[in-house]
Coordinates of C-alpha atoms in Angstrom, one line a residue:
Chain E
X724 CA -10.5 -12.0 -8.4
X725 CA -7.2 -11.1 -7.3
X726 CA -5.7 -12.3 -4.1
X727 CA -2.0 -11.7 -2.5
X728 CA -1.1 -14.4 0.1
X729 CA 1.7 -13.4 2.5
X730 CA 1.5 -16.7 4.8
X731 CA 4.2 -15.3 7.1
X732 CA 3.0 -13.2 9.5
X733 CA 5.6 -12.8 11.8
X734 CA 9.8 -13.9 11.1
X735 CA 12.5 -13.3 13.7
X736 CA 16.1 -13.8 13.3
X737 CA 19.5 -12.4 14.0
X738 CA 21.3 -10.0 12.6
X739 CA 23.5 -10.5 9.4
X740 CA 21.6 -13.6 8.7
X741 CA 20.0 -14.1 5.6
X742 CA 15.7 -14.1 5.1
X743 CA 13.1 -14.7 2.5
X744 CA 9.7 -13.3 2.5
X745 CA 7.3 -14.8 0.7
X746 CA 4.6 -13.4 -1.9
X747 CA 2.1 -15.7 -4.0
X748 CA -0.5 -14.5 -5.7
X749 CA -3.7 -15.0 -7.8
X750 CA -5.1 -13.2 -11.1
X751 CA -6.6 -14.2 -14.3
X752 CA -5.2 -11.5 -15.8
X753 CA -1.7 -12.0 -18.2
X754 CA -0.5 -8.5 -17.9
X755 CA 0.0 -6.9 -14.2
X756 CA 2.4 -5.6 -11.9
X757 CA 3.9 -6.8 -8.6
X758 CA 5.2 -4.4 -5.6
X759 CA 6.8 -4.9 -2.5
X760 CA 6.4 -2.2 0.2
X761 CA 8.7 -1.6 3.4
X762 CA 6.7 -0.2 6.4
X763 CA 8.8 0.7 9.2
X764 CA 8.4 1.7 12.4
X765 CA 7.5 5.5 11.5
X766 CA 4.4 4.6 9.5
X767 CA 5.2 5.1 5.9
X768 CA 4.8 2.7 3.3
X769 CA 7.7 2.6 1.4
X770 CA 8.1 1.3 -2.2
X771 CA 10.9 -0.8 -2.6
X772 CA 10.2 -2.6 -6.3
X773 CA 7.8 -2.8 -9.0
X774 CA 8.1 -5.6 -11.8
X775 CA 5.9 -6.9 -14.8
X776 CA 4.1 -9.9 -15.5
X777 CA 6.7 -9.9 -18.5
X778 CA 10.2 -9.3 -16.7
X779 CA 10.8 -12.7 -14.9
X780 CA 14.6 -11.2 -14.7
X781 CA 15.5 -11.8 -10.9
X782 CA 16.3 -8.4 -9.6
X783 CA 19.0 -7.5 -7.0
X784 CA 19.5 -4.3 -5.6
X785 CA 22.2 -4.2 -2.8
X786 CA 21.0 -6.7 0.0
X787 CA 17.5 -7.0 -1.6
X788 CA 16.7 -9.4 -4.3
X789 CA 13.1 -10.3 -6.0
X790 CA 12.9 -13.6 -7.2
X791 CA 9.9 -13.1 -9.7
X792 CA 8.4 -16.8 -11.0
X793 CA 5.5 -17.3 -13.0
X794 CA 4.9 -20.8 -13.0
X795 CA 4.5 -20.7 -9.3
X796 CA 3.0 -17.1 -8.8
X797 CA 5.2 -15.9 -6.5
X798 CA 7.4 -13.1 -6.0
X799 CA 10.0 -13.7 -3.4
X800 CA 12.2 -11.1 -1.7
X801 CA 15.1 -12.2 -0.1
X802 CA 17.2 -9.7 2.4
X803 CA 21.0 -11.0 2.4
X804 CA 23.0 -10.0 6.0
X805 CA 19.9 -8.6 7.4
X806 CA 20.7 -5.5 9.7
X807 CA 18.6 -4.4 12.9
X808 CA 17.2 -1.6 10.3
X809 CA 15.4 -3.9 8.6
X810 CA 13.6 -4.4 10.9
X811 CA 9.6 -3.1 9.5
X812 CA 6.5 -4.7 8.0
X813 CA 6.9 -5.7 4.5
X814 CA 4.0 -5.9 2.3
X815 CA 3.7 -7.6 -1.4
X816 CA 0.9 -6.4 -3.4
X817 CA -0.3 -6.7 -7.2
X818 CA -2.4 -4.7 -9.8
X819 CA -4.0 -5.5 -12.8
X820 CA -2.8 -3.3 -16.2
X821 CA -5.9 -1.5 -16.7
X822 CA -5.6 1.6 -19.2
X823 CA -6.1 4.7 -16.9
X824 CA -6.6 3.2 -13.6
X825 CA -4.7 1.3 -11.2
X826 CA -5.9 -0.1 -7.9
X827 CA -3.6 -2.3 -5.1
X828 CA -4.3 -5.5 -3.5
X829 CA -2.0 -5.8 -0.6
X830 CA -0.9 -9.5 1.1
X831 CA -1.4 -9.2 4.7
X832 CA 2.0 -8.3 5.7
X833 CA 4.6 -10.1 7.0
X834 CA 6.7 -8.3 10.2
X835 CA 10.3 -9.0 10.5
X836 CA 12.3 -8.6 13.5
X837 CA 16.2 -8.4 13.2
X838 CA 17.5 -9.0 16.2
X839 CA 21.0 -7.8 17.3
Chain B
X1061 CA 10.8 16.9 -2.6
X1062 CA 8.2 16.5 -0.3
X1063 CA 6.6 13.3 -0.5
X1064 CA 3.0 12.5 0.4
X1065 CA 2.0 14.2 3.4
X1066 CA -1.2 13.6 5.7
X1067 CA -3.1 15.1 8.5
X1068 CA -3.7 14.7 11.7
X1069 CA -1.4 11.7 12.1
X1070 CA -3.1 10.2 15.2
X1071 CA -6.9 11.0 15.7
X1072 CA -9.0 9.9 18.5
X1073 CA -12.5 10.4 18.4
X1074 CA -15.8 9.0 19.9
X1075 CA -18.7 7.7 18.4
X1076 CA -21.0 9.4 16.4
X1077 CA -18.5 12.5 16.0
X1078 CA -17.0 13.6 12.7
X1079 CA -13.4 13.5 11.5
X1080 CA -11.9 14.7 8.7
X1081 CA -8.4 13.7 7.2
X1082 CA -6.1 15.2 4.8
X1083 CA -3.7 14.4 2.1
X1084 CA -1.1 16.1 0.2
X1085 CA -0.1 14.3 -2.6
X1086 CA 3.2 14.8 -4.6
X1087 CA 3.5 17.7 -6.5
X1088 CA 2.1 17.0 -9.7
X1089 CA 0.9 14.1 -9.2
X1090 CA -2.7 13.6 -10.8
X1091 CA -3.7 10.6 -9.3
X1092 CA -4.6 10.6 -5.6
X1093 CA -5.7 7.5 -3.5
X1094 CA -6.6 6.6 -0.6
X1095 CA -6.5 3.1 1.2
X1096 CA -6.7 2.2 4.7
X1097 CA -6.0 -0.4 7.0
X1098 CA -8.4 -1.7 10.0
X1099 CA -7.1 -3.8 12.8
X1100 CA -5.6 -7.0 11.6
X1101 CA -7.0 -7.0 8.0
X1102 CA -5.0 -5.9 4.5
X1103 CA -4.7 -2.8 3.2
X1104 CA -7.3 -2.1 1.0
X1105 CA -8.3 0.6 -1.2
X1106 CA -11.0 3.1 -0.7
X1107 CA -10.7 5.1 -3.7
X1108 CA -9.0 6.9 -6.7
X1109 CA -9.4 10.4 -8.3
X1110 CA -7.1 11.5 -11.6
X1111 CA -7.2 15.3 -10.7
X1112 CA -10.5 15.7 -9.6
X1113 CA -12.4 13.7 -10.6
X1114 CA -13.1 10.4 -9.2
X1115 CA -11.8 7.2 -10.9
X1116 CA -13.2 4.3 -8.6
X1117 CA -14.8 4.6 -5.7
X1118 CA -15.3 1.0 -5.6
X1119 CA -13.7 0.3 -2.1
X1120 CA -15.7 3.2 -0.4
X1121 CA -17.3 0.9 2.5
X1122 CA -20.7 3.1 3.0
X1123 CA -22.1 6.6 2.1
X1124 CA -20.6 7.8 6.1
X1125 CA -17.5 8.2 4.2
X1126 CA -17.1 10.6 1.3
X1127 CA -13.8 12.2 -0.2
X1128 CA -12.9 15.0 -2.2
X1129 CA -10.2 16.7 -4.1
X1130 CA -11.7 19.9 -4.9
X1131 CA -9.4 21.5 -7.3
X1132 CA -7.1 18.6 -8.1
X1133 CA -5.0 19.6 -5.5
X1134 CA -5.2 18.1 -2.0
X1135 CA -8.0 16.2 -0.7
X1136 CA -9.9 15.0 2.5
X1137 CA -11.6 12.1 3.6
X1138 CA -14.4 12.6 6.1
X1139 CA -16.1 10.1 8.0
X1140 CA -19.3 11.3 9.5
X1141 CA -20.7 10.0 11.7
X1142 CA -17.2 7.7 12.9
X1143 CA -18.1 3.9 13.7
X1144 CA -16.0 2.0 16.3
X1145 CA -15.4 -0.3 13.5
X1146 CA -13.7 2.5 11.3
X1147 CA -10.3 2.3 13.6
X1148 CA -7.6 2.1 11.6
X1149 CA -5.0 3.7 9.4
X1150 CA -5.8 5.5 6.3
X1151 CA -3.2 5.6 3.6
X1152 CA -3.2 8.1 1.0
X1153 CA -1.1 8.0 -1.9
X1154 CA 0.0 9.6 -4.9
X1155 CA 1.1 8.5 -8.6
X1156 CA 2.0 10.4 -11.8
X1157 CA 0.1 10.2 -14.9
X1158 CA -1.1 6.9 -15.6
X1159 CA 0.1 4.4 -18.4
X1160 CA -0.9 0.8 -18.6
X1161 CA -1.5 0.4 -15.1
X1162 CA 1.7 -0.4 -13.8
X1163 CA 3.0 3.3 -12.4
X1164 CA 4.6 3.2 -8.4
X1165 CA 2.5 4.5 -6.3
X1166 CA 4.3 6.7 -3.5
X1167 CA 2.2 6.3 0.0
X1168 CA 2.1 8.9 3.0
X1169 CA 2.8 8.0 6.9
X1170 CA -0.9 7.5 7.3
X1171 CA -3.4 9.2 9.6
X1172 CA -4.2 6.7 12.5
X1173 CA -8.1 6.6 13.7
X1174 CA -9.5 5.2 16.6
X1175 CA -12.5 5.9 17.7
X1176 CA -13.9 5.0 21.1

């Protein structure tokens, strides 16, 4: 079965420092996808990245960064000079690659408070 | 564009009564989902039609609950009758046509339940 493990659930820390969130996870399967979601105050779940079980390329996109490794089954994100606006609940979640179907299993969250 | 769009956003009901929730999904977007989040659990998914018809129903918790998506367009979830133990928030969420699995999935603000 597949499971997502998000053991923070709860990081506080001041503005313009720098955070990691934390992501393993569990599958037998060797081809599936990894997300990471933003949830901010207003509700919304809000996609920030999706990578393959074949691209262990570390990703950067301004601040954000994924660091995607296999041999430890995690998928890190890391927010570099964190802003107050970061402030949301950020969720990591995997699928298997099934032909024609795709189904989510979501970590349990992990809230981050940037504090000014 | 509009993105995914659900209603009502806060619902309060008691129990035994009947609510129903809607989704709007992404314009042409064939696959709709739903997931939903109770009170300090993970997100997990309910279900998944391609147009519609329905994909998985796997995550459907018991035959109070049943969704449609007559015409492939929008669709609703109704819960009949509510439980207190069906509080939460229900996602919904829209993808394009489906490849291997590994499509983002774009999620709505939710429709928040509580019933008393």
């Amino acid at each position: 079965a597949q499971k997502v493990t998000q053991a923070q659930t709860e990081i506080s820390v001041v503005e313009k420092e720098d955070v990691t969130l934390d992501c393993v996870y569990e599958t037998r399967d060797t081809t599936y996808y990894l997300f990471w979601y933003k949830q901010p105050p207003s509700g919304e779940l809000v996609f920030l990245i999706r990578r393959n079980s074949f691209d262990e390329q570390n990703e950067i996109s301004g601040r954000y960064s994924w660091n995607f490794q296999k041999s430890t089954s995690s998928f890190n994100f890391t927010i570099t000079a964190s802003q107050v606006v970061d402030s949301a609940v950020y969720f990591c979640a995997l699928s298997e690659a099934v032909q024609g179907a795709q189904k989510l299993v979501f970590g349990q969250g992990t809230r981050l408070t940037i504090n000014p | 564009e509009a993105g995914v769009t659900q209603f009502p956003s806060h619902s309060v009901i008691e129990k035994g009564q009947t609510v129903t929730l809607r989704c709007d999904p992404i314009s042409g977007h064939d696959n709709l989902y739903w997931y939903r989040r109770v009170m300090g659990k993970e997100i997990k998914f309910l279900l998944h039609f391609v147009k519609e018809s329905k994909q998985d129903e796997s995550g459907m918790p018991n035959n109070r609950f049943l969704a449609e998506r007559t015409g492939g367009t929008y669709s609703t979830l109704k819960v009949q009758p509510a439980e207190l133990e069906d509080s939460g928030v229900y996602f919904c969420a829209s993808s394009q046509e489906l490849g291997l699995g590994g499509n983002t999935i774009y999620f709505g603000e939710g429709s928040w339940l509580t019933v008393v």
